[in-house]
């Protein structure tokens, strides 16, 4: 537990850490309230740079490497990963350093992650970014963004989207460094999984 708290503090910063504690407290009562940011970036062939070695991952890869970071690969997380493989048009790519899983990230060609919100034609989605604690601060998150952009371009996508929770400072900064701009802000609430609130602050998934 101590390791998970320290990791969250480093990942989210002081304010993000407190926000995350607040949302976890509400979740004990079956209540989920989130503030989210939708980031967007136009993809062009000319923007592609040399990429590190990477490959598509199977669920067996996660099983083989979960002991390298049990604070992340909890039983709940492993169940989520299994569910992600059932999302149509979704794949996950990873990079390895000396046999260890350094970073991974998912893409979706059809849906906004596990939601039922369908993407517009030409859009792809980046989600569930992860970098092992031993490899943070070395640019792996940025490399995983570029890798997935290349994969989206390969299948004809022209814009990449990513939703990042307001408290996740590290991911927000990573996407900003990669050239993403804030496209939409929204909040939503759920009670035992049932939606009861959605507030948008401008923008949409439609191409303007």
mmCIF file of C-alpha atoms in Angstrom:
data_model
loop_
_atom_site.group_PDB
_atom_site.id
_atom_site.type_symbol
_atom_site.label_atom_id
_atom_site.label_comp_id
_atom_site.label_asym_id
_atom_site.label_seq_id
_atom_site.Cartn_x
_atom_site.Cartn_y
_atom_site.Cartn_z
ATOM 1 C CA UNK A 1 0.000 0.000 0.000
ATOM 2 C CA UNK A 2 2.822 2.408 0.896
ATOM 3 C CA UNK A 3 4.456 1.864 -2.506
ATOM 4 C CA UNK A 4 1.169 2.579 -4.318
ATOM 5 C CA UNK A 5 0.676 5.832 -2.403
ATOM 6 C CA UNK A 6 4.219 6.993 -3.137
ATOM 7 C CA UNK A 7 3.811 6.107 -6.808
ATOM 8 C CA UNK A 8 0.523 8.037 -7.020
ATOM 9 C CA UNK A 9 2.094 11.081 -5.344
ATOM 10 C CA UNK A 10 4.935 11.130 -7.874
ATOM 11 C CA UNK A 11 2.633 10.524 -10.850
ATOM 12 C CA UNK A 12 -0.135 13.008 -10.026
ATOM 13 C CA UNK A 13 1.510 15.680 -7.856
ATOM 14 C CA UNK A 14 0.103 16.928 -4.538
ATOM 15 C CA UNK A 15 -3.178 18.370 -5.866
ATOM 16 C CA UNK A 16 -3.788 15.440 -8.231
ATOM 17 C CA UNK A 17 -3.051 12.995 -5.420
ATOM 18 C CA UNK A 18 -5.685 14.643 -3.211
ATOM 19 C CA UNK A 19 -8.198 14.665 -6.067
ATOM 20 C CA UNK A 20 -7.590 10.963 -6.597
ATOM 21 C CA UNK A 21 -8.152 10.238 -2.899
ATOM 22 C CA UNK A 22 -11.398 12.198 -3.058
ATOM 23 C CA UNK A 23 -12.696 10.187 -6.040
ATOM 24 C CA UNK A 24 -11.740 6.895 -4.377
ATOM 25 C CA UNK A 25 -13.675 7.911 -1.281
ATOM 26 C CA UNK A 26 -16.791 8.565 -3.355
ATOM 27 C CA UNK A 27 -16.333 5.222 -5.139
ATOM 28 C CA UNK A 28 -16.815 3.386 -1.825
ATOM 29 C CA UNK A 29 -20.387 4.682 -1.921
ATOM 30 C CA UNK A 30 -20.857 3.579 -5.520
ATOM 31 C CA UNK A 31 -20.418 7.135 -6.749
ATOM 32 C CA UNK A 32 -18.033 8.162 -9.503
ATOM 33 C CA UNK A 33 -17.527 11.804 -10.456
ATOM 34 C CA UNK A 34 -14.767 12.661 -12.925
ATOM 35 C CA UNK A 35 -13.388 15.750 -14.621
ATOM 36 C CA UNK A 36 -11.811 14.806 -17.949
ATOM 37 C CA UNK A 37 -9.806 16.531 -20.684
ATOM 38 C CA UNK A 38 -9.991 15.447 -24.331
ATOM 39 C CA UNK A 39 -6.748 16.142 -26.203
ATOM 40 C CA UNK A 40 -6.381 16.118 -30.005
ATOM 41 C CA UNK A 41 -3.517 16.138 -32.491
ATOM 42 C CA UNK A 42 -3.525 16.102 -36.300
ATOM 43 C CA UNK A 43 -1.370 13.342 -37.779
ATOM 44 C CA UNK A 44 0.878 13.835 -40.802
ATOM 45 C CA UNK A 45 3.465 11.606 -42.434
ATOM 46 C CA UNK A 46 6.041 14.394 -42.253
ATOM 47 C CA UNK A 47 5.799 14.486 -38.455
ATOM 48 C CA UNK A 48 7.007 10.912 -38.066
ATOM 49 C CA UNK A 49 10.382 10.396 -36.390
ATOM 50 C CA UNK A 50 12.604 7.323 -35.878
ATOM 51 C CA UNK A 51 10.980 5.019 -33.319
ATOM 52 C CA UNK A 52 12.474 2.611 -30.772
ATOM 53 C CA UNK A 53 11.853 -1.134 -31.175
ATOM 54 C CA UNK A 54 8.320 -2.105 -30.154
ATOM 55 C CA UNK A 55 5.756 -4.813 -30.760
ATOM 56 C CA UNK A 56 2.097 -5.608 -30.250
ATOM 57 C CA UNK A 57 1.374 -7.234 -26.891
ATOM 58 C CA UNK A 58 -0.849 -10.156 -25.995
ATOM 59 C CA UNK A 59 -2.498 -10.790 -22.654
ATOM 60 C CA UNK A 60 0.162 -13.449 -22.063
ATOM 61 C CA UNK A 61 2.793 -10.684 -22.172
ATOM 62 C CA UNK A 62 1.074 -8.898 -19.291
ATOM 63 C CA UNK A 63 0.852 -12.131 -17.322
ATOM 64 C CA UNK A 64 4.555 -12.779 -17.898
ATOM 65 C CA UNK A 65 5.616 -9.293 -16.726
ATOM 66 C CA UNK A 66 3.073 -8.437 -14.033
ATOM 67 C CA UNK A 67 5.503 -9.324 -11.217
ATOM 68 C CA UNK A 68 7.732 -6.457 -12.372
ATOM 69 C CA UNK A 69 5.201 -3.929 -11.033
ATOM 70 C CA UNK A 70 2.514 -5.418 -8.790
ATOM 71 C CA UNK A 71 1.432 -1.958 -7.631
ATOM 72 C CA UNK A 72 0.105 -1.407 -11.181
ATOM 73 C CA UNK A 73 -0.770 -4.917 -12.331
ATOM 74 C CA UNK A 74 -3.238 -5.655 -9.550
ATOM 75 C CA UNK A 75 -5.932 -8.325 -10.040
ATOM 76 C CA UNK A 76 -8.380 -5.509 -10.859
ATOM 77 C CA UNK A 77 -6.026 -4.088 -13.492
ATOM 78 C CA UNK A 78 -5.443 -7.514 -15.036
ATOM 79 C CA UNK A 79 -9.206 -7.996 -15.337
ATOM 80 C CA UNK A 80 -9.483 -4.606 -17.054
ATOM 81 C CA UNK A 81 -6.726 -5.515 -19.501
ATOM 82 C CA UNK A 82 -8.551 -8.728 -20.396
ATOM 83 C CA UNK A 83 -11.674 -6.655 -21.060
ATOM 84 C CA UNK A 84 -9.772 -4.175 -23.236
ATOM 85 C CA UNK A 85 -8.894 -6.949 -25.680
ATOM 86 C CA UNK A 86 -12.616 -7.385 -26.351
ATOM 87 C CA UNK A 87 -13.064 -3.781 -27.526
ATOM 88 C CA UNK A 88 -13.400 -3.896 -31.349
ATOM 89 C CA UNK A 89 -10.492 -2.279 -33.182
ATOM 90 C CA UNK A 90 -8.219 -2.067 -30.125
ATOM 91 C CA UNK A 91 -4.572 -3.090 -29.853
ATOM 92 C CA UNK A 92 -1.732 -2.507 -27.396
ATOM 93 C CA UNK A 93 1.957 -1.890 -28.087
ATOM 94 C CA UNK A 94 4.914 -2.121 -25.748
ATOM 95 C CA UNK A 95 8.630 -1.405 -25.499
ATOM 96 C CA UNK A 96 11.122 -3.571 -23.638
ATOM 97 C CA UNK A 97 14.466 -2.754 -22.011
ATOM 98 C CA UNK A 98 16.708 -5.733 -21.273
ATOM 99 C CA UNK A 99 13.690 -8.025 -21.270
ATOM 100 C CA UNK A 100 11.576 -5.838 -18.985
ATOM 101 C CA UNK A 101 8.341 -4.158 -20.021
ATOM 102 C CA UNK A 102 9.294 -0.468 -19.914
ATOM 103 C CA UNK A 103 6.104 1.060 -21.288
ATOM 104 C CA UNK A 104 2.896 0.235 -23.113
ATOM 105 C CA UNK A 105 -0.152 1.991 -24.537
ATOM 106 C CA UNK A 106 -3.410 1.115 -26.289
ATOM 107 C CA UNK A 107 -4.999 2.408 -29.472
ATOM 108 C CA UNK A 108 -8.571 2.101 -30.694
ATOM 109 C CA UNK A 109 -9.784 2.575 -34.253
ATOM 110 C CA UNK A 110 -13.512 2.542 -33.496
ATOM 111 C CA UNK A 111 -14.400 3.594 -29.944
ATOM 112 C CA UNK A 112 -13.313 6.018 -27.245
ATOM 113 C CA UNK A 113 -11.714 3.245 -25.201
ATOM 114 C CA UNK A 114 -14.216 1.057 -23.363
ATOM 115 C CA UNK A 115 -17.004 3.609 -23.740
ATOM 116 C CA UNK A 116 -19.808 3.309 -26.271
ATOM 117 C CA UNK A 117 -18.835 6.635 -27.774
ATOM 118 C CA UNK A 118 -17.943 5.898 -31.376
ATOM 119 C CA UNK A 119 -15.115 7.753 -33.070
ATOM 120 C CA UNK A 120 -15.568 9.853 -36.182
ATOM 121 C CA UNK A 121 -14.091 8.523 -39.412
ATOM 122 C CA UNK A 122 -10.413 9.447 -39.564
ATOM 123 C CA UNK A 123 -10.020 9.589 -35.765
ATOM 124 C CA UNK A 124 -8.069 7.168 -33.597
ATOM 125 C CA UNK A 125 -7.850 6.978 -29.828
ATOM 126 C CA UNK A 126 -4.837 6.583 -27.498
ATOM 127 C CA UNK A 127 -5.502 5.243 -24.001
ATOM 128 C CA UNK A 128 -4.250 3.417 -20.901
ATOM 129 C CA UNK A 129 -0.681 4.745 -21.024
ATOM 130 C CA UNK A 130 1.835 3.146 -18.671
ATOM 131 C CA UNK A 131 5.538 3.523 -17.925
ATOM 132 C CA UNK A 132 7.311 1.337 -15.373
ATOM 133 C CA UNK A 133 8.553 3.431 -12.397
ATOM 134 C CA UNK A 134 12.179 2.449 -13.118
ATOM 135 C CA UNK A 135 11.959 3.974 -16.599
ATOM 136 C CA UNK A 136 10.062 7.188 -15.918
ATOM 137 C CA UNK A 137 11.715 10.479 -16.781
ATOM 138 C CA UNK A 138 13.440 8.924 -19.824
ATOM 139 C CA UNK A 139 10.942 9.901 -22.511
ATOM 140 C CA UNK A 140 9.166 6.551 -22.849
ATOM 141 C CA UNK A 141 5.691 8.068 -22.607
ATOM 142 C CA UNK A 142 6.466 10.392 -25.506
ATOM 143 C CA UNK A 143 7.890 7.477 -27.509
ATOM 144 C CA UNK A 144 4.723 5.421 -26.904
ATOM 145 C CA UNK A 145 2.596 8.324 -28.113
ATOM 146 C CA UNK A 146 4.661 8.520 -31.333
ATOM 147 C CA UNK A 147 4.529 4.740 -31.809
ATOM 148 C CA UNK A 148 0.750 4.689 -31.594
ATOM 149 C CA UNK A 149 0.455 7.695 -33.878
ATOM 150 C CA UNK A 150 2.482 5.781 -36.466
ATOM 151 C CA UNK A 151 0.157 2.788 -36.115
ATOM 152 C CA UNK A 152 -2.910 5.004 -36.540
ATOM 153 C CA UNK A 153 -1.405 6.586 -39.652
ATOM 154 C CA UNK A 154 -0.707 3.116 -41.031
ATOM 155 C CA UNK A 155 -4.444 2.321 -40.973
ATOM 156 C CA UNK A 156 -5.455 5.654 -42.479
ATOM 157 C CA UNK A 157 -6.247 7.750 -39.399
ATOM 158 C CA UNK A 158 -5.584 11.477 -39.568
ATOM 159 C CA UNK A 159 -6.244 12.615 -36.017
ATOM 160 C CA UNK A 160 -5.328 11.164 -32.624
ATOM 161 C CA UNK A 161 -7.451 11.738 -29.518
ATOM 162 C CA UNK A 162 -6.798 10.957 -25.885
ATOM 163 C CA UNK A 163 -8.875 11.491 -22.739
ATOM 164 C CA UNK A 164 -6.897 12.266 -19.581
ATOM 165 C CA UNK A 165 -8.331 12.655 -16.082
ATOM 166 C CA UNK A 166 -7.942 16.140 -14.656
ATOM 167 C CA UNK A 167 -5.864 14.832 -11.724
ATOM 168 C CA UNK A 168 -3.351 13.007 -13.969
ATOM 169 C CA UNK A 169 -0.693 15.687 -14.239
ATOM 170 C CA UNK A 170 1.980 13.424 -15.759
ATOM 171 C CA UNK A 171 -0.180 12.315 -18.702
ATOM 172 C CA UNK A 172 -1.441 15.837 -19.363
ATOM 173 C CA UNK A 173 2.097 17.136 -19.599
ATOM 174 C CA UNK A 174 3.144 14.222 -21.782
ATOM 175 C CA UNK A 175 0.465 14.918 -24.364
ATOM 176 C CA UNK A 176 1.219 18.628 -24.326
ATOM 177 C CA UNK A 177 4.889 17.876 -25.055
ATOM 178 C CA UNK A 178 3.760 15.689 -27.956
ATOM 179 C CA UNK A 179 1.909 18.631 -29.517
ATOM 180 C CA UNK A 180 -1.651 17.832 -28.405
ATOM 181 C CA UNK A 181 -4.097 20.640 -27.746
ATOM 182 C CA UNK A 182 -7.042 20.689 -25.342
ATOM 183 C CA UNK A 183 -10.135 19.989 -27.445
ATOM 184 C CA UNK A 184 -12.885 19.408 -24.906
ATOM 185 C CA UNK A 185 -13.427 19.414 -21.139
ATOM 186 C CA UNK A 186 -16.272 17.557 -19.501
ATOM 187 C CA UNK A 187 -17.468 16.106 -16.234
ATOM 188 C CA UNK A 188 -19.601 13.045 -15.665
ATOM 189 C CA UNK A 189 -21.145 11.243 -12.751
ATOM 190 C CA UNK A 190 -22.278 7.657 -12.219
ATOM 191 C CA UNK A 191 -24.081 5.963 -9.361
ATOM 192 C CA UNK A 192 -23.373 2.213 -9.212
ATOM 193 C CA UNK A 193 -22.454 2.390 -12.909
ATOM 194 C CA UNK A 194 -25.580 4.298 -13.983
ATOM 195 C CA UNK A 195 -24.979 7.754 -15.539
ATOM 196 C CA UNK A 196 -26.713 10.676 -13.826
ATOM 197 C CA UNK A 197 -24.649 13.686 -14.913
ATOM 198 C CA UNK A 198 -22.735 14.855 -18.000
ATOM 199 C CA UNK A 199 -21.512 18.427 -18.437
ATOM 200 C CA UNK A 200 -19.496 19.535 -21.458
ATOM 201 C CA UNK A 201 -17.475 22.720 -21.714
ATOM 202 C CA UNK A 202 -17.365 23.190 -25.482
ATOM 203 C CA UNK A 203 -16.131 21.151 -28.435
ATOM 204 C CA UNK A 204 -17.139 17.690 -29.600
ATOM 205 C CA UNK A 205 -15.742 14.700 -31.430
ATOM 206 C CA UNK A 206 -17.177 16.067 -34.675
ATOM 207 C CA UNK A 207 -14.661 17.528 -37.101
ATOM 208 C CA UNK A 208 -15.241 21.280 -37.217
#
